[in-house]
């Protein structure tokens, strides 16, 4: 009986953890956790969505530059971060 209870608890915990790993990150998480993660990979990262709004650029134009390798980028879950070149130049 105790083994059955322990097995049930283990399955329940695994099911909860599996559900958390599969969910998509919120925009708030992307601006906090994701940004911290992106900082370890590129200089002065900015969320692609925020950059397009701030600069008034088309997302498709930036996507093509990322694919060509002309803009350093980092992907975290479903979000993309790019290097904010204006801050990089200002810091040098």
Coordinates of C-alpha atoms in Angstrom, one line a residue:
X1 CA 0.0 0.0 0.0
X2 CA 2.8 2.4 0.9
X3 CA 4.6 1.6 -2.4
X4 CA 1.5 2.4 -4.3
X5 CA 1.2 5.7 -2.5
X6 CA 4.8 6.6 -3.2
X7 CA 4.5 5.6 -6.8
X8 CA 1.4 7.8 -7.1
X9 CA 3.2 10.8 -5.6
X10 CA 6.2 10.3 -7.9
X11 CA 3.9 10.2 -11.0
X12 CA 2.1 13.3 -9.8
X13 CA 5.3 15.3 -9.3
X14 CA 6.6 14.2 -12.7
X15 CA 3.3 15.2 -14.3
X16 CA 3.4 18.7 -12.7
X17 CA 7.1 19.2 -13.7
X18 CA 6.4 18.0 -17.3
X19 CA 3.6 20.5 -17.6
X20 CA 5.7 23.4 -16.4
X21 CA 8.5 22.6 -18.8
X22 CA 6.1 22.5 -21.8
X23 CA 4.4 25.8 -21.2
X24 CA 5.3 29.0 -23.0
X25 CA 7.0 31.8 -21.2
X26 CA 5.1 35.0 -20.6
X27 CA 6.3 38.4 -21.9
X28 CA 7.2 39.4 -18.4
X29 CA 9.4 36.3 -18.0
X30 CA 11.0 37.1 -21.3
X31 CA 11.9 40.6 -20.1
X32 CA 13.4 39.3 -16.9
X33 CA 14.6 35.7 -16.9
X34 CA 15.2 35.5 -20.7
X35 CA 17.0 38.8 -20.7
X36 CA 19.4 37.6 -18.0
X37 CA 20.0 34.4 -20.0
X38 CA 20.6 36.4 -23.2
X39 CA 23.2 38.5 -21.4
X40 CA 25.5 35.5 -21.1
X41 CA 25.4 35.0 -24.9
X42 CA 25.3 38.5 -26.5
X43 CA 26.2 42.1 -25.5
X44 CA 23.4 44.4 -24.5
X45 CA 20.5 42.2 -25.5
X46 CA 17.1 43.6 -26.3
X47 CA 13.9 41.7 -26.9
X48 CA 13.2 41.6 -30.7
X49 CA 9.6 42.7 -30.2
X50 CA 10.6 45.7 -28.0
X51 CA 13.2 46.7 -30.6
X52 CA 10.8 46.7 -33.5
X53 CA 8.3 48.8 -31.6
X54 CA 11.0 51.3 -30.4
X55 CA 12.6 51.7 -33.8
X56 CA 9.5 51.3 -35.9
X57 CA 11.1 48.7 -38.1
X58 CA 9.4 45.7 -39.7
X59 CA 10.1 42.4 -37.9
X60 CA 10.6 40.7 -41.2
X61 CA 13.5 43.0 -42.1
X62 CA 15.2 42.2 -38.8
X63 CA 14.5 38.5 -39.2
X64 CA 16.3 38.5 -42.5
X65 CA 19.3 40.3 -41.0
X66 CA 19.4 37.7 -38.2
X67 CA 19.3 34.8 -40.7
X68 CA 22.1 36.4 -42.7
X69 CA 24.2 36.6 -39.5
X70 CA 24.5 40.4 -39.6
X71 CA 22.9 40.9 -36.2
X72 CA 23.9 38.7 -33.3
X73 CA 20.9 37.0 -31.8
X74 CA 19.9 34.5 -29.1
X75 CA 16.8 32.4 -28.9
X76 CA 15.2 31.6 -25.5
X77 CA 12.0 29.6 -25.5
X78 CA 9.8 31.3 -28.1
X79 CA 11.5 34.7 -27.9
X80 CA 14.4 36.2 -29.8
X81 CA 16.9 38.7 -28.4
X82 CA 19.2 40.8 -30.6
X83 CA 22.3 42.8 -29.8
X84 CA 21.4 46.5 -29.3
X85 CA 24.1 47.9 -31.5
X86 CA 23.5 51.5 -30.4
X87 CA 24.3 50.6 -26.8
X88 CA 27.4 48.6 -27.9
X89 CA 28.8 51.5 -29.9
X90 CA 28.0 54.0 -27.1
X91 CA 29.8 51.8 -24.5
X92 CA 33.0 51.6 -26.5

